[in-house]
């Protein structure tokens, strides 16, 4: 059997696996999943070019433009906690509608923002949506699917999000032109319009989906567990520390540490950096479902340990690329880093959200997902700060060392988590797909 035959068999198995997964989904789950890539297309068209738009098109100073970009993440982090509580009290449905309306208004304002004050209002509104969308949609997903299907859903959803953002980035790269502000106005309005899709789902096919217990009131939701009480659970505490560190040495470096190291130390071209992000998206889209098949039925904490080793290897490869700057080997090393790192990502995204939601009950699901979101955003905010300090001081080897040690520390945290997390939340007790109507593991 030659390599072509093996590839065909792999593709056939992938198709069969996807069909099995799709058939296990309830109607609401299919609605949510079928529109993910389209929803994120608009975001992909603006995400890589927002700071370029603010600085080069609207003429804001680079420091102001950077501060406005940070304001999105800061607002999201501030809103996440109250958003999780509101989700548990009133349901993800209502909170997500408010967030999507804020996103629509924010993107529309940003499309025409010629003054920093207007742009600040716009990015705050966008940050509000970011703060509630993660816990809101995760709670919505968890209320629709359970067990291994839930884990698969989070993985496939992650791949589709990357696909939408990746394709959107390519389209935006060809379309926007700094000499023509109207092109940027157009992509921001498209980003605003893409939020109409999930809004239509929430007002239509998903309007009856509930993420909180029937008959629960404010007192019930509050007594079910405040943030302090939830974080006292050892499993939640270890998982939150793991999430923060994974984001710190992972996604927190994608927009800062990695491109800075690639340009300043490995001395590769901006084209290579852009191609590396394309490799990242391609690996995730192609491998996510295959990885899901491999990890199904396995301890999620063990999967995280494997991911930690893979990420440590990826940073080692990037460090090696810096030893031969401005060379073909350096370019290959930068591209290889992104491919290996993306392989690790396919193991992280299906497992962490699944554990959070299996630990939660219907009355606390919003807050559990808010803790997950806050840990993610905290790592994504502090990661670039540390990278900037180390690389700015010329401590290139220290930067790579911190990333490798941090990756291995994620594996140790996963080992600690394994000792305290309930077997069902660790993917051990799940023996068959669970569809809508089956009680939650929480």
mmCIF file of C-alpha atoms in Angstrom, residues 117-275:
data_model
loop_
_atom_site.group_PDB
_atom_site.id
_atom_site.type_symbol
_atom_site.label_atom_id
_atom_site.label_comp_id
_atom_site.label_asym_id
_atom_site.label_seq_id
_atom_site.Cartn_x
_atom_site.Cartn_y
_atom_site.Cartn_z
ATOM 1 C CA UNK A 117 -12.087 59.104 22.068
ATOM 2 C CA UNK A 118 -14.532 57.589 19.575
ATOM 3 C CA UNK A 119 -12.195 54.659 19.000
ATOM 4 C CA UNK A 120 -11.947 54.157 22.776
ATOM 5 C CA UNK A 121 -15.731 53.866 23.089
ATOM 6 C CA UNK A 122 -15.735 51.445 20.165
ATOM 7 C CA UNK A 123 -13.057 49.122 21.570
ATOM 8 C CA UNK A 124 -14.695 49.120 25.014
ATOM 9 C CA UNK A 125 -17.929 47.904 23.412
ATOM 10 C CA UNK A 126 -15.980 45.251 21.508
ATOM 11 C CA UNK A 127 -14.294 44.273 24.774
ATOM 12 C CA UNK A 128 -17.689 43.866 26.444
ATOM 13 C CA UNK A 129 -18.621 41.300 23.816
ATOM 14 C CA UNK A 130 -15.311 39.489 24.215
ATOM 15 C CA UNK A 131 -15.863 39.362 27.974
ATOM 16 C CA UNK A 132 -19.250 37.644 27.780
ATOM 17 C CA UNK A 133 -19.024 35.678 24.532
ATOM 18 C CA UNK A 134 -16.555 33.031 25.735
ATOM 19 C CA UNK A 135 -18.432 32.015 28.917
ATOM 20 C CA UNK A 136 -21.770 32.565 27.192
ATOM 21 C CA UNK A 137 -21.195 30.379 24.148
ATOM 22 C CA UNK A 138 -19.354 27.725 26.179
ATOM 23 C CA UNK A 139 -22.307 27.553 28.575
ATOM 24 C CA UNK A 140 -24.655 27.338 25.603
ATOM 25 C CA UNK A 141 -22.623 24.497 24.077
ATOM 26 C CA UNK A 142 -22.455 22.618 27.381
ATOM 27 C CA UNK A 143 -26.232 22.820 27.789
ATOM 28 C CA UNK A 144 -26.733 21.211 24.381
ATOM 29 C CA UNK A 145 -24.111 18.429 24.339
ATOM 30 C CA UNK A 146 -22.407 16.304 26.991
ATOM 31 C CA UNK A 147 -19.769 13.629 27.531
ATOM 32 C CA UNK A 148 -17.376 12.775 24.693
ATOM 33 C CA UNK A 149 -19.597 14.606 22.223
ATOM 34 C CA UNK A 150 -18.980 17.765 24.249
ATOM 35 C CA UNK A 151 -15.210 17.254 24.079
ATOM 36 C CA UNK A 152 -15.417 16.642 20.337
ATOM 37 C CA UNK A 153 -17.618 19.696 19.920
ATOM 38 C CA UNK A 154 -15.116 22.005 21.609
ATOM 39 C CA UNK A 155 -12.357 20.631 19.372
ATOM 40 C CA UNK A 156 -14.285 20.925 16.107
ATOM 41 C CA UNK A 157 -15.540 24.373 17.124
ATOM 42 C CA UNK A 158 -11.935 25.469 17.710
ATOM 43 C CA UNK A 159 -10.908 24.239 14.262
ATOM 44 C CA UNK A 160 -13.796 26.080 12.608
ATOM 45 C CA UNK A 161 -13.003 29.294 14.498
ATOM 46 C CA UNK A 162 -9.422 29.082 13.226
ATOM 47 C CA UNK A 163 -10.667 28.367 9.719
ATOM 48 C CA UNK A 164 -12.935 31.418 9.719
ATOM 49 C CA UNK A 165 -10.281 33.712 11.166
ATOM 50 C CA UNK A 166 -7.590 32.322 8.851
ATOM 51 C CA UNK A 167 -9.648 32.696 5.689
ATOM 52 C CA UNK A 168 -10.820 36.128 6.847
ATOM 53 C CA UNK A 169 -7.205 37.196 7.406
ATOM 54 C CA UNK A 170 -6.218 36.128 3.898
ATOM 55 C CA UNK A 171 -9.192 37.959 2.367
ATOM 56 C CA UNK A 172 -8.504 41.048 4.469
ATOM 57 C CA UNK A 173 -4.825 41.009 3.508
ATOM 58 C CA UNK A 174 -5.695 41.163 -0.175
ATOM 59 C CA UNK A 175 -8.510 43.683 0.252
ATOM 60 C CA UNK A 176 -7.389 46.390 2.704
ATOM 61 C CA UNK A 177 -5.206 49.235 1.511
ATOM 62 C CA UNK A 178 -3.738 51.869 3.838
ATOM 63 C CA UNK A 179 -4.056 54.429 1.053
ATOM 64 C CA UNK A 180 -7.801 53.799 0.828
ATOM 65 C CA UNK A 181 -9.545 54.191 4.234
ATOM 66 C CA UNK A 182 -12.811 52.983 2.686
ATOM 67 C CA UNK A 183 -11.380 49.452 2.473
ATOM 68 C CA UNK A 184 -10.889 49.378 6.252
ATOM 69 C CA UNK A 185 -14.336 50.854 6.818
ATOM 70 C CA UNK A 186 -15.752 48.032 4.721
ATOM 71 C CA UNK A 187 -14.061 45.199 6.638
ATOM 72 C CA UNK A 188 -15.108 46.613 10.018
ATOM 73 C CA UNK A 189 -18.696 46.863 8.803
ATOM 74 C CA UNK A 190 -18.437 43.248 7.594
ATOM 75 C CA UNK A 191 -17.189 42.310 11.070
ATOM 76 C CA UNK A 192 -20.219 44.060 12.561
ATOM 77 C CA UNK A 193 -22.515 42.299 10.097
ATOM 78 C CA UNK A 194 -21.081 38.879 10.923
ATOM 79 C CA UNK A 195 -22.413 39.280 14.475
ATOM 80 C CA UNK A 196 -25.922 39.319 13.021
ATOM 81 C CA UNK A 197 -25.590 35.574 12.322
ATOM 82 C CA UNK A 198 -25.307 34.402 15.960
ATOM 83 C CA UNK A 199 -27.829 37.073 16.931
ATOM 84 C CA UNK A 200 -30.313 35.566 14.463
ATOM 85 C CA UNK A 201 -29.647 32.093 15.898
ATOM 86 C CA UNK A 202 -30.297 33.278 19.447
ATOM 87 C CA UNK A 203 -33.517 35.005 18.423
ATOM 88 C CA UNK A 204 -34.589 32.071 16.243
ATOM 89 C CA UNK A 205 -33.620 28.379 16.455
ATOM 90 C CA UNK A 206 -31.815 28.707 19.804
ATOM 91 C CA UNK A 207 -34.301 30.930 21.599
ATOM 92 C CA UNK A 208 -35.572 28.063 23.796
ATOM 93 C CA UNK A 209 -32.151 26.730 24.866
ATOM 94 C CA UNK A 210 -31.614 27.287 28.580
ATOM 95 C CA UNK A 211 -28.244 27.368 30.328
ATOM 96 C CA UNK A 212 -29.584 27.677 33.874
ATOM 97 C CA UNK A 213 -31.947 25.538 35.925
ATOM 98 C CA UNK A 214 -35.667 25.914 35.460
ATOM 99 C CA UNK A 215 -37.236 27.938 38.229
ATOM 100 C CA UNK A 216 -33.934 29.210 39.618
ATOM 101 C CA UNK A 217 -33.893 32.761 40.886
ATOM 102 C CA UNK A 218 -31.168 35.183 41.882
ATOM 103 C CA UNK A 219 -30.881 33.664 45.362
ATOM 104 C CA UNK A 220 -30.533 30.144 43.968
ATOM 105 C CA UNK A 221 -27.870 31.214 41.495
ATOM 106 C CA UNK A 222 -25.887 33.052 44.152
ATOM 107 C CA UNK A 223 -26.104 30.320 46.795
ATOM 108 C CA UNK A 224 -25.016 27.707 44.245
ATOM 109 C CA UNK A 225 -21.470 28.998 44.549
ATOM 110 C CA UNK A 226 -19.728 32.360 44.310
ATOM 111 C CA UNK A 227 -16.373 32.734 42.617
ATOM 112 C CA UNK A 228 -14.438 32.387 45.874
ATOM 113 C CA UNK A 229 -16.289 29.210 46.763
ATOM 114 C CA UNK A 230 -15.765 27.745 43.278
ATOM 115 C CA UNK A 231 -12.043 28.526 43.325
ATOM 116 C CA UNK A 232 -11.691 26.717 46.652
ATOM 117 C CA UNK A 233 -12.279 23.458 44.806
ATOM 118 C CA UNK A 234 -8.787 21.982 44.279
ATOM 119 C CA UNK A 235 -9.657 20.791 40.769
ATOM 120 C CA UNK A 236 -10.790 24.273 39.728
ATOM 121 C CA UNK A 237 -7.758 25.938 41.294
ATOM 122 C CA UNK A 238 -5.236 23.635 39.571
ATOM 123 C CA UNK A 239 -7.118 23.846 36.264
ATOM 124 C CA UNK A 240 -7.211 27.647 36.415
ATOM 125 C CA UNK A 241 -3.483 27.857 37.141
ATOM 126 C CA UNK A 242 -2.848 25.468 34.250
ATOM 127 C CA UNK A 243 -5.023 27.528 31.912
ATOM 128 C CA UNK A 244 -3.294 30.773 32.870
ATOM 129 C CA UNK A 245 0.189 29.324 32.364
ATOM 130 C CA UNK A 246 -0.775 27.648 29.080
ATOM 131 C CA UNK A 247 -2.052 30.975 27.787
ATOM 132 C CA UNK A 248 1.016 32.805 29.102
ATOM 133 C CA UNK A 249 3.508 30.623 27.231
ATOM 134 C CA UNK A 250 1.111 29.869 24.370
ATOM 135 C CA UNK A 251 -1.400 32.331 22.974
ATOM 136 C CA UNK A 252 0.099 35.202 24.938
ATOM 137 C CA UNK A 253 3.171 34.917 22.707
ATOM 138 C CA UNK A 254 1.468 34.580 19.341
ATOM 139 C CA UNK A 255 0.956 38.305 18.798
ATOM 140 C CA UNK A 256 4.095 39.475 20.590
ATOM 141 C CA UNK A 257 6.864 37.073 21.635
ATOM 142 C CA UNK A 258 6.821 34.838 18.575
ATOM 143 C CA UNK A 259 6.762 37.532 15.851
ATOM 144 C CA UNK A 260 9.289 39.652 17.764
ATOM 145 C CA UNK A 261 11.700 36.713 18.137
ATOM 146 C CA UNK A 262 11.166 35.670 14.518
ATOM 147 C CA UNK A 263 11.952 39.160 13.216
ATOM 148 C CA UNK A 264 14.635 40.371 15.639
ATOM 149 C CA UNK A 265 16.480 37.155 16.477
ATOM 150 C CA UNK A 266 15.796 34.692 13.642
ATOM 151 C CA UNK A 267 15.686 37.682 11.244
ATOM 152 C CA UNK A 268 13.104 36.190 8.898
ATOM 153 C CA UNK A 269 10.919 38.303 6.618
ATOM 154 C CA UNK A 270 7.413 39.467 7.443
ATOM 155 C CA UNK A 271 6.237 37.154 4.654
ATOM 156 C CA UNK A 272 7.620 34.161 6.568
ATOM 157 C CA UNK A 273 5.898 35.344 9.745
ATOM 158 C CA UNK A 274 2.593 35.635 7.879
ATOM 159 C CA UNK A 275 3.106 32.220 6.307
#
